[in-house]
Short mmCIF file of C-alpha atoms in Angstrom, two decimals:
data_model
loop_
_atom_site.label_atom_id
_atom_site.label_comp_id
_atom_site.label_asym_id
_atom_site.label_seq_id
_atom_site.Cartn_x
_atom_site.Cartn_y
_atom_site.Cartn_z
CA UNK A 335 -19.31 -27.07 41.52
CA UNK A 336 -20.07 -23.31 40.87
CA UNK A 337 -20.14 -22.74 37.65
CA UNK A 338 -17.09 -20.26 35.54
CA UNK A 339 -17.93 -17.27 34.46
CA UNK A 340 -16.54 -14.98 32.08
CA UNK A 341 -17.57 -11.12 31.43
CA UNK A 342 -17.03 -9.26 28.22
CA UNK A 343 -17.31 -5.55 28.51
CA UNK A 344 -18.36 -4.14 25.19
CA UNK A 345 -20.79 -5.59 22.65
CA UNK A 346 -18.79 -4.33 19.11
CA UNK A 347 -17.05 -6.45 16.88
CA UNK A 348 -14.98 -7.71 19.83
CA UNK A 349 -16.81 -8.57 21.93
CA UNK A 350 -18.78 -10.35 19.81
CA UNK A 351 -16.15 -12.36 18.05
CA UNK A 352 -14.77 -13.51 21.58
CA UNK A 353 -18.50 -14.77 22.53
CA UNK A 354 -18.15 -17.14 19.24
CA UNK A 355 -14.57 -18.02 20.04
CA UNK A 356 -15.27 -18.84 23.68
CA UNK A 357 -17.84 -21.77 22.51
CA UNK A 358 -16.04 -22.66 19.57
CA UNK A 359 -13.47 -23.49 21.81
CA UNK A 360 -15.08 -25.48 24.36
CA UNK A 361 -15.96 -23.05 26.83
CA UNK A 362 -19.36 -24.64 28.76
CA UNK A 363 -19.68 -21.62 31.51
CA UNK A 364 -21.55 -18.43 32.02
CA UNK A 365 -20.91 -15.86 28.95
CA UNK A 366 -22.45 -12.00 30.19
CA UNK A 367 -21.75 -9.68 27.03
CA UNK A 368 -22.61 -5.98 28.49
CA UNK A 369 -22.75 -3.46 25.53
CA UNK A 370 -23.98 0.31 26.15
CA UNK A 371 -25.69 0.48 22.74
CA UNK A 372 -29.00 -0.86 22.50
CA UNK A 373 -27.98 -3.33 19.74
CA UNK A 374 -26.30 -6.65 19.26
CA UNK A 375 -22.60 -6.79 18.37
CA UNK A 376 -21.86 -5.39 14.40
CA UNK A 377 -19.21 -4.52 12.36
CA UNK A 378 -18.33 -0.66 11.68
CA UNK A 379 -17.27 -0.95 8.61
CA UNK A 380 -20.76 -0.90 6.38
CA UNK A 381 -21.64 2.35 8.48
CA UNK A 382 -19.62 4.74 6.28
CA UNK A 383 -20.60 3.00 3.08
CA UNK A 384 -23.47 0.44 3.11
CA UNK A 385 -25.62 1.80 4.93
CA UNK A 386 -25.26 5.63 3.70
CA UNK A 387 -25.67 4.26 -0.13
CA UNK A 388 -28.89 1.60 0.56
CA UNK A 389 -31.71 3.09 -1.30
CA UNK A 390 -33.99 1.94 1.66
CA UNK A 391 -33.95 2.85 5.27
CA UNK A 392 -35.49 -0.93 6.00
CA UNK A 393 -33.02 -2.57 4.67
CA UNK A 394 -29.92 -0.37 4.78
CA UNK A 395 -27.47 -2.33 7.30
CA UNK A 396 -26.31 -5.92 7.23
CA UNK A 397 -23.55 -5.80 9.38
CA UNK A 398 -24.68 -7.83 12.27
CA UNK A 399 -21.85 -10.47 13.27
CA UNK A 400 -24.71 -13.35 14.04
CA UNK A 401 -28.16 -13.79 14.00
CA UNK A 402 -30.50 -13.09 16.81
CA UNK A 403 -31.16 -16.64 17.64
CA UNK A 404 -26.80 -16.86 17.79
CA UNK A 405 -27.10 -15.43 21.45
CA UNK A 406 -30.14 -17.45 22.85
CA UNK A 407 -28.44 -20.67 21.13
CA UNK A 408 -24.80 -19.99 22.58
CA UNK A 409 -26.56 -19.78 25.88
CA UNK A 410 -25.42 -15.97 25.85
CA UNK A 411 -26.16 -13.19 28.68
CA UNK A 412 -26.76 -9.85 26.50
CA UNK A 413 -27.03 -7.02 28.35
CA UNK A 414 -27.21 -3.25 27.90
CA UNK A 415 -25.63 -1.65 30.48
CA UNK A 416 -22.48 0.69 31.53
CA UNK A 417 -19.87 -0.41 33.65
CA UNK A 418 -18.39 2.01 35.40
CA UNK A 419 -15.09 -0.26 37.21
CA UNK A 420 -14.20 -3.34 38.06
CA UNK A 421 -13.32 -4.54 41.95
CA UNK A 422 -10.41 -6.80 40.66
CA UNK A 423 -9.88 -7.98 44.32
CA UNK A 424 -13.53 -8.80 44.71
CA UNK A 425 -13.65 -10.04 40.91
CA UNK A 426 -16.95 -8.49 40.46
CA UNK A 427 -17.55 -5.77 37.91
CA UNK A 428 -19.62 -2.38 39.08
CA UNK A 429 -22.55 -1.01 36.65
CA UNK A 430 -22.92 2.63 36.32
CA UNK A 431 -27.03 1.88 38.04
CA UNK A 432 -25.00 0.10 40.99
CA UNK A 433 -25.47 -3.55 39.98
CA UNK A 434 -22.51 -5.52 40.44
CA UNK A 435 -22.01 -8.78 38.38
CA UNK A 436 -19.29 -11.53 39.34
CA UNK A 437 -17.14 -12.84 37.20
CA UNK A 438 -13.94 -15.66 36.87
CA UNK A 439 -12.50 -13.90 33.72
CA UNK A 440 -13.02 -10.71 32.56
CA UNK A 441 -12.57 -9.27 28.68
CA UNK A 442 -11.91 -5.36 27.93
CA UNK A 443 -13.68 -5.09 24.69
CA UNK A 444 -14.81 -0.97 25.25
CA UNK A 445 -13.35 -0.54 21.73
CA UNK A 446 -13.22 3.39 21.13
CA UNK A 447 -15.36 6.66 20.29
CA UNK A 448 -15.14 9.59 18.18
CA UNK A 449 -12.91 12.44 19.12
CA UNK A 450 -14.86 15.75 19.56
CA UNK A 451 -13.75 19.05 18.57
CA UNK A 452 -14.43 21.33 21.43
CA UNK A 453 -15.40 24.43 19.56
CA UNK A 454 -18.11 22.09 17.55
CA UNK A 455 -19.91 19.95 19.50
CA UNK A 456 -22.08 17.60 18.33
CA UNK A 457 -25.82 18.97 17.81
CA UNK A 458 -28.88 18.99 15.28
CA UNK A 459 -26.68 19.83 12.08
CA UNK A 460 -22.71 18.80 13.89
CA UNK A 461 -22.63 14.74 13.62
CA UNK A 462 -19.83 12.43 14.06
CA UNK A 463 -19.97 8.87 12.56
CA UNK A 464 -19.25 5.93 14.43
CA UNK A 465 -22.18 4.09 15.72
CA UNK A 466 -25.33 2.36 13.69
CA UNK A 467 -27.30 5.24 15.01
CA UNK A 468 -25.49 7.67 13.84
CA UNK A 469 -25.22 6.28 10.15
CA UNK A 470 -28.72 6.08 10.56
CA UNK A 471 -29.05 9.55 11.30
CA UNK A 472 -26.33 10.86 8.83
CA UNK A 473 -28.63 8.73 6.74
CA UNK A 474 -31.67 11.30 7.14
CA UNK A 475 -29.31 14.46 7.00
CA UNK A 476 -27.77 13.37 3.65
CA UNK A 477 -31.57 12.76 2.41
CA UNK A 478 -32.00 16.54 2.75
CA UNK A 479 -29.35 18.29 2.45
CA UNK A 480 -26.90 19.45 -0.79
CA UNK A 481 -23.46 20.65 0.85
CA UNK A 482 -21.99 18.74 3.82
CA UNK A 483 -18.44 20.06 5.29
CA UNK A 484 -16.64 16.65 6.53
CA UNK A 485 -13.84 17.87 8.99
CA UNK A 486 -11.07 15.31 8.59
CA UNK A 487 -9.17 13.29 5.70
CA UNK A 488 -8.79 10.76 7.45
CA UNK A 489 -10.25 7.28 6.01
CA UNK A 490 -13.59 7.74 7.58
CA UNK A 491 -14.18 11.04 6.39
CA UNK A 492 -13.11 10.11 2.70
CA UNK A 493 -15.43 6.91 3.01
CA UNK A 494 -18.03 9.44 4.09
CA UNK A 495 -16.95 11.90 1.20
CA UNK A 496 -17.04 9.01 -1.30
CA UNK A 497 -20.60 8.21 -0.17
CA UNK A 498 -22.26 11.26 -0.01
CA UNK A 499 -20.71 12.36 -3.28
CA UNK A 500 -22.21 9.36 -4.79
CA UNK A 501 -25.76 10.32 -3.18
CA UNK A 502 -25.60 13.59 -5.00
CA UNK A 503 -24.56 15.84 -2.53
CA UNK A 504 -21.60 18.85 -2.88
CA UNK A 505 -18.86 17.34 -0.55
CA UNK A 506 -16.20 19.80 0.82
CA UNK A 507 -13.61 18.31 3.08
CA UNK A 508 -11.53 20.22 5.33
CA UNK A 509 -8.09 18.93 6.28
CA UNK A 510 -5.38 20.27 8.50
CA UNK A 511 -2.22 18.55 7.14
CA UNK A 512 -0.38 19.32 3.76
CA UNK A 513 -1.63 16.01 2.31
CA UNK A 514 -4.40 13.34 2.84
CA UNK A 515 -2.98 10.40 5.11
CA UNK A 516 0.43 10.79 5.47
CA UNK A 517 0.73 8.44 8.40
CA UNK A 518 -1.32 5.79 5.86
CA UNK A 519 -0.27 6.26 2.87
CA UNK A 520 2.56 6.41 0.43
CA UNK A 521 2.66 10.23 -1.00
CA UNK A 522 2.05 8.93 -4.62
CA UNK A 523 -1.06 6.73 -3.35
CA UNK A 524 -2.47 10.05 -0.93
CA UNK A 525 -2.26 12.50 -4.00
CA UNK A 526 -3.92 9.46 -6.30
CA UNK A 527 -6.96 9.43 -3.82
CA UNK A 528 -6.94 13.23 -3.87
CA UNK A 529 -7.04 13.08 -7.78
CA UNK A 530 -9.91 10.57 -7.20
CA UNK A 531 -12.04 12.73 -4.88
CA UNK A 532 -11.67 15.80 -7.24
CA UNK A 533 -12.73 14.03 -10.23
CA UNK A 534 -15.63 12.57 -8.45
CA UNK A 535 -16.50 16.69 -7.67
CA UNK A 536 -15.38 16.70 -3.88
CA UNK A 537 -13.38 19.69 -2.99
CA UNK A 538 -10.62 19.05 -0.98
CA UNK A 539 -9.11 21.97 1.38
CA UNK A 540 -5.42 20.96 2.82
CA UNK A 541 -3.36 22.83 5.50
CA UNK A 542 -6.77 24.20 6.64
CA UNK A 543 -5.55 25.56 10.20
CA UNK A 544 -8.04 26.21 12.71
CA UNK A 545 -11.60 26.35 11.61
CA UNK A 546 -14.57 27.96 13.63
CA UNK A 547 -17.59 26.18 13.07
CA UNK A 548 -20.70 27.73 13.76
CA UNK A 549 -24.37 25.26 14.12
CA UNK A 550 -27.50 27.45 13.19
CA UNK A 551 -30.96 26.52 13.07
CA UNK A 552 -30.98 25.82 9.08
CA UNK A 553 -27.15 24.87 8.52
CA UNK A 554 -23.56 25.27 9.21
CA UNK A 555 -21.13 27.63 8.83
CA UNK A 556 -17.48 27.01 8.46
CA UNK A 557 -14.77 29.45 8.37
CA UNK A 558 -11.18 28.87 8.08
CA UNK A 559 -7.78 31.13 7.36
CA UNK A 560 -8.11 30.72 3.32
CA UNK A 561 -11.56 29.74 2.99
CA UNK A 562 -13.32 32.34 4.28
CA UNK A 563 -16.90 31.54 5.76
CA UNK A 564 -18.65 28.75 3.85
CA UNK A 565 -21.91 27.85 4.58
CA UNK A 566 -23.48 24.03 4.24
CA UNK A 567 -26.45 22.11 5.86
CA UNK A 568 -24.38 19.79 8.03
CA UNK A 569 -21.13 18.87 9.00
CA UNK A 570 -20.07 15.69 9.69
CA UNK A 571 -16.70 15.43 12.44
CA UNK A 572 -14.07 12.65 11.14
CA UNK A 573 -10.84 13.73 13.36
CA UNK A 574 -10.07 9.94 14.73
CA UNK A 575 -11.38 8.32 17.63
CA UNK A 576 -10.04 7.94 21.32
CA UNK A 577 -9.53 4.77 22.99
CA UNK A 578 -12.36 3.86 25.64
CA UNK A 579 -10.07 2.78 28.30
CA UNK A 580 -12.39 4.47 31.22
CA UNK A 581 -13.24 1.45 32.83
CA UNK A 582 -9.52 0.49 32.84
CA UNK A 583 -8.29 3.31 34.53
CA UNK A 584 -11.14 3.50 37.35
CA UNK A 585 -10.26 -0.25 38.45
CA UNK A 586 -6.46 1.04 38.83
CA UNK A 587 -4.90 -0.79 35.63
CA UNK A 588 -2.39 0.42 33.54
CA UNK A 589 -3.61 2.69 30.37
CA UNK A 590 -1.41 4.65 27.89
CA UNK A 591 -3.09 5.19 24.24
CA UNK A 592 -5.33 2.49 25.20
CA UNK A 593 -5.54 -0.21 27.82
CA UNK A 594 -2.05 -1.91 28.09
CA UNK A 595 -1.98 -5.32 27.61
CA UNK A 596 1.10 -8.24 26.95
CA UNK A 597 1.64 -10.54 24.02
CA UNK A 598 -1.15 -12.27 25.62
CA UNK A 599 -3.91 -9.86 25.89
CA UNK A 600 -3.47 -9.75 29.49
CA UNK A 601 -3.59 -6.29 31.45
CA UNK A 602 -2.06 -5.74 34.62
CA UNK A 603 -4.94 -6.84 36.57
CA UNK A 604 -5.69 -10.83 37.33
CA UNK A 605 -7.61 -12.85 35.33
CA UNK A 606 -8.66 -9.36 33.41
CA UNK A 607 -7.58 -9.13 29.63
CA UNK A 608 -8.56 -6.53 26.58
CA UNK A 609 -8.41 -6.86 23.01
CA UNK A 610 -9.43 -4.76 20.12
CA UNK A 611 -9.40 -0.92 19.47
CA UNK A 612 -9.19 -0.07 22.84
CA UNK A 613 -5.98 -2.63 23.75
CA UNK A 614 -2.33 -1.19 23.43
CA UNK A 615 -0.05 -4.14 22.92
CA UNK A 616 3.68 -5.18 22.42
CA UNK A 617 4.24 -4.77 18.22
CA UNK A 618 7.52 -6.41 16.71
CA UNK A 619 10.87 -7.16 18.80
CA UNK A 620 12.03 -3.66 19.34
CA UNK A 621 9.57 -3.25 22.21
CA UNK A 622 7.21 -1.16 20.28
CA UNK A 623 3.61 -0.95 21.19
CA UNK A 624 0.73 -0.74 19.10
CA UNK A 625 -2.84 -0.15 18.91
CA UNK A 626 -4.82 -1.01 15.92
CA UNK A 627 -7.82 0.44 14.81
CA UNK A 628 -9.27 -2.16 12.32
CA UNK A 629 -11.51 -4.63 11.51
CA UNK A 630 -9.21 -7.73 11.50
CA UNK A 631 -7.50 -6.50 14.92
CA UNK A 632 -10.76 -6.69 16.29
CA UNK A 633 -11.53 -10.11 15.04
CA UNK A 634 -7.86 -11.56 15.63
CA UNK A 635 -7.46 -10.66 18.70
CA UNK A 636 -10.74 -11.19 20.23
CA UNK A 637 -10.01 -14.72 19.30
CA UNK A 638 -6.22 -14.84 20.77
CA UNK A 639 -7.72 -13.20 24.24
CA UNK A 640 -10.39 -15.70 24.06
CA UNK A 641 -7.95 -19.32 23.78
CA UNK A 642 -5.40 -17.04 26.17
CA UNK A 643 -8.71 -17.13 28.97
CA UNK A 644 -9.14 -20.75 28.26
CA UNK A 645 -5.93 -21.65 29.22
CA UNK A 646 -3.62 -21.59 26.40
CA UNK A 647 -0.95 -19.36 25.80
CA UNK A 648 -1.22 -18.03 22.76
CA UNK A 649 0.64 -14.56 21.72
CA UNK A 650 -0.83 -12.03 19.37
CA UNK A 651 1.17 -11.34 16.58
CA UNK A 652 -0.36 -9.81 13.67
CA UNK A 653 0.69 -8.50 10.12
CA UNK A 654 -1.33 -5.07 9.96
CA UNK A 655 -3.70 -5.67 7.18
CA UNK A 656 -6.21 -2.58 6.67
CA UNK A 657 -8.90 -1.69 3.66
CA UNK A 658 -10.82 0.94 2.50
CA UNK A 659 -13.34 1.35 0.13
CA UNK A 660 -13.90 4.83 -1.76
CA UNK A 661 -16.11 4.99 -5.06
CA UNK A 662 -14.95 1.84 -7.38
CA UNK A 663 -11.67 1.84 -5.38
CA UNK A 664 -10.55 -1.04 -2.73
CA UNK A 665 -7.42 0.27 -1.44
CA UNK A 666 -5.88 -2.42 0.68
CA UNK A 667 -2.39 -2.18 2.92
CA UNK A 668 -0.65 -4.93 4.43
CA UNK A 669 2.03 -4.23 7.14
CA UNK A 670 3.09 -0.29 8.82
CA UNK A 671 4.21 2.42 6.43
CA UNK A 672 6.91 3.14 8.66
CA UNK A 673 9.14 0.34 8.95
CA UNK A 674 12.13 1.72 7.47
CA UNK A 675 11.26 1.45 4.04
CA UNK A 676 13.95 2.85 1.33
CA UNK A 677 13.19 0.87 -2.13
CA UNK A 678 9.62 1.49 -3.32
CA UNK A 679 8.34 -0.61 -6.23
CA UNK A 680 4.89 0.03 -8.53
CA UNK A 681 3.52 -2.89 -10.09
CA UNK A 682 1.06 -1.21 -12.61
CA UNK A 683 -1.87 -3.05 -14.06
CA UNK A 684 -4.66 -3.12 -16.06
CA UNK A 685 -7.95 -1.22 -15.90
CA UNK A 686 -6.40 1.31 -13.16
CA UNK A 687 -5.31 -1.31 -10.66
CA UNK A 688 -1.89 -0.88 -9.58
CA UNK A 689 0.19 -2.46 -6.59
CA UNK A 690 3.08 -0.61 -4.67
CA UNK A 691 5.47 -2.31 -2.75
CA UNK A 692 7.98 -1.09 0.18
CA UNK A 693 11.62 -2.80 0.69
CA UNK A 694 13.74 -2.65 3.97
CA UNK A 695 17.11 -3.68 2.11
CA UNK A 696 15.65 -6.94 0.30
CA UNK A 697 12.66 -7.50 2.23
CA UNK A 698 9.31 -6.38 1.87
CA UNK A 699 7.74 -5.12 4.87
CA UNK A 700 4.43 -2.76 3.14
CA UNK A 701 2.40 -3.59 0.10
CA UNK A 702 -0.54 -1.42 -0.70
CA UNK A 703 -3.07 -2.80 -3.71
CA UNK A 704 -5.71 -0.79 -5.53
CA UNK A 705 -8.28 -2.94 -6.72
CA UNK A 706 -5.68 -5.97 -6.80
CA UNK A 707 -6.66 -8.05 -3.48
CA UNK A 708 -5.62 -10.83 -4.71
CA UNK A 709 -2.22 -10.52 -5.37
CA UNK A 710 -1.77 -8.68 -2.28
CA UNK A 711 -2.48 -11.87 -0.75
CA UNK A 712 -0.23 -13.66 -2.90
CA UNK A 713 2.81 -11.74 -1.03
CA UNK A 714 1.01 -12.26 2.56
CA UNK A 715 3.87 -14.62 3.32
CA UNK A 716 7.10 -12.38 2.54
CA UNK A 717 5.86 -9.90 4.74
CA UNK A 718 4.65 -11.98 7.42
CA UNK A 719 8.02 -13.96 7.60
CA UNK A 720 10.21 -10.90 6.52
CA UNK A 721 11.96 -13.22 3.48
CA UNK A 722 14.54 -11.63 1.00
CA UNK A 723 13.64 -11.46 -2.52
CA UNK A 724 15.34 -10.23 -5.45
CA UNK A 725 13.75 -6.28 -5.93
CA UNK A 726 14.76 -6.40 -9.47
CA UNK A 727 12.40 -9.63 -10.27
CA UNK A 728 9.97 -7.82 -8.16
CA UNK A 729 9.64 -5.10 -9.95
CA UNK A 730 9.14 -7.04 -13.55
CA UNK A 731 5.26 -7.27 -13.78
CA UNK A 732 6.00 -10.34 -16.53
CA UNK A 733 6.88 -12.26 -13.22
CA UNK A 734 3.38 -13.42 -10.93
CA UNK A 735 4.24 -12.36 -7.83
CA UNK A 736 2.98 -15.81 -6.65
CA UNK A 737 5.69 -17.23 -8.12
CA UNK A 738 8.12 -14.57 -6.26
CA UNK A 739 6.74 -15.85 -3.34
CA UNK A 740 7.29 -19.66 -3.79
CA UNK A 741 10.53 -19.07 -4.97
CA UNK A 742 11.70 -16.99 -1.92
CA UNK A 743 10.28 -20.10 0.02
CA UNK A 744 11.85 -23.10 -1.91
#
């Protein structure tokens, strides 16, 4: 009997989590992980922080999702390689060098890359940051450099911000909306961070319009309609990142913001699913679709595509959790900013930690938590379930919000 075989495309966080969850689950068949970077699959999330803050180059990233030996002991194909499309008729899956590998199953795990900005492409002194290499380049830029422009207020670029600022360097970031994050982040909590940056000594420039940057052989140049020309030694590009849904589109299957998938993780194609930054799926009843770019999208639904190719039939439903770290800050969100929220509640503590919390009529459907993880998880349940709670006992910090939550379920 010839043997299964199941192909992941992309070697990130992904595709790495649906190797484990493929064994873990009983999977005995063929496993070919094909990743175009020259590494094995990591987490992104260290890249903007860790790494840029280690004091040595040598031991600077710890990221990696399993130990070498993981592969080799999983009985694990790793390849570098590109694939250009798959023949979903033929069930065989065409590399950019012409080599064509078979598969039974196939996993869309491309992920995503950095969006460009046309007028500044990336060159000796223009860097964007999403790969290990380039942290590990940003690393040796920051090293010699004092002014950096960061082009985007975005989380990345404030994670970069926070960490360069912390290495010594004068940070300047250039933003094009009126405030940092509005899509992200409650008003209050945006001009917070702001308040944060500034008194850590990075400028911040909002409603920045159009800026022409300008590489030269010792630095960068970046002019703008109120800042006039400003000069620094490199400029780091943090405008968001594009779905890689190439593949998916030259093998004929449906893409829009991403590769679209069902409940399931399957696309359009047979026996061909996605999952992670790159998939677009169904969010919520209303017929809504989302995609996520975050770490525990990437792990959750790695693992949901991985039971779904095994047989099962699992759907992916997730409560959007998301976390950034910024100086002595954790800043973590559970569930969308914009799900009709119109009651907002602050739970101040002590020591700067405070907790804000977003009502649809009686339910809570957002919670953000600075430096308060814990009792963001306390609430986990009320969001995920949507049950009604009395706002007023919400909003008294004398009550644990752990008990809020087992009364709402008694």
């Amino acid at each position: 009997m010839t043997q299964e075989t199941i192909l992941i495309v992309g070697a990130g966080q992904a595709g790495g989590q649906a190797v484990q969850a493929l064994r873990e689950n009983g999977f005995g068949g063929r496993i070919v992980l094909v990743g175009d970077e020259p590494w094995r699959p990591y987490e992104r999330p260290p890249l903007s922080k860790d790494v840029l803050l280690a004091p040595s180059d040598d031991d600077c990233f710890k990221g990696w999702m399993h130990e070498a030996q993981f592969y080799e002991a999983c009985a694990v194909e790793l390849r570098r390689g590109v694939v250009a499309r798959l023949d979903t008729g033929r069930r065989v899956a065409i590399l950019a060098n012409g080599q064509e590998l078979p598969y039974d199953k196939c996993l869309l795990a491309t992920g995503g890359r950095a969006r460009q900005i046309d007028q500044a492409p990336c060159g000796a002194r223009i860097a964007s940051l999403r790969t290990l290499d380039d942290a590990m380049r940003l690393r040796g830029l920051i090293a010699q450099s004092r002014a950096v422009a960061v082009i985007g207020g975005g989380f990345l670029g404030l994670e970069f911000a926070a960490s360069a600022s912390k290495r010594g360097l004068q940070v300047t970031v250039f933003e094009q909306g009126t405030r940092l994050l509005p899509r992200a982040l409650p008003a209050m909590i945006a001009q917070k961070l702001r308040a944060k940056h500034e008194g850590e000594g990075v400028r911040i420039v909002l409603d920045s319009g159009a800026l022409h940057i300008e590489e030269g052989e010792t630095g960068v140049v970046v002019t703008g309609k109120d800042a006039g020309a400003a000069p620094f030694d490199f400029c780091v590009i943090a405008v968001g990142q594009v779905p890689n849904d190439d593949v998916a589109r030259a093998s004929g299957i449906e893409t829009n913001n991403g590769i679209v998938v069902d409940r399931y993780c399957r696309t359009c194609a047979p026996h061909v699913y996605a999952a992670g930054d790159c998939a677009n799926f169904p969010f919520g009843g209303t017929g809504q679709t989302l995609r996520l770019e975050s770490w525990q999208n990437a792990q959750q639904q790695a693992i949901v595509a991985a039971r779904n190719m095994l047989g099962e039939s699992c759907a992916y439903r997730p409560t959007p959790w998301f976390w950034t770290d910024q100086y002595d800050w954790n800043i973590q969100m559970l569930g969308l900013l914009d799900a009709g929220i119109d009651r907002w509640i602050e739970r101040p503590g002590a020591d700067g930690k405070s907790m804000l919390i977003g009502l649809r009529g009686s339910v809570v459907v957002y919670a953000l938590a600075i430096n308060q993880g814990g009792e963001l998880r306390a609430i986990r349940r009320l969001v995920e379930q949507a049950v009604p709670v009395d706002p007023e006992q919400l909003a008294d910090t004398s009550v644990k919000l752990r008990q809020i939550e087992r009364q709402a379920h008694q």
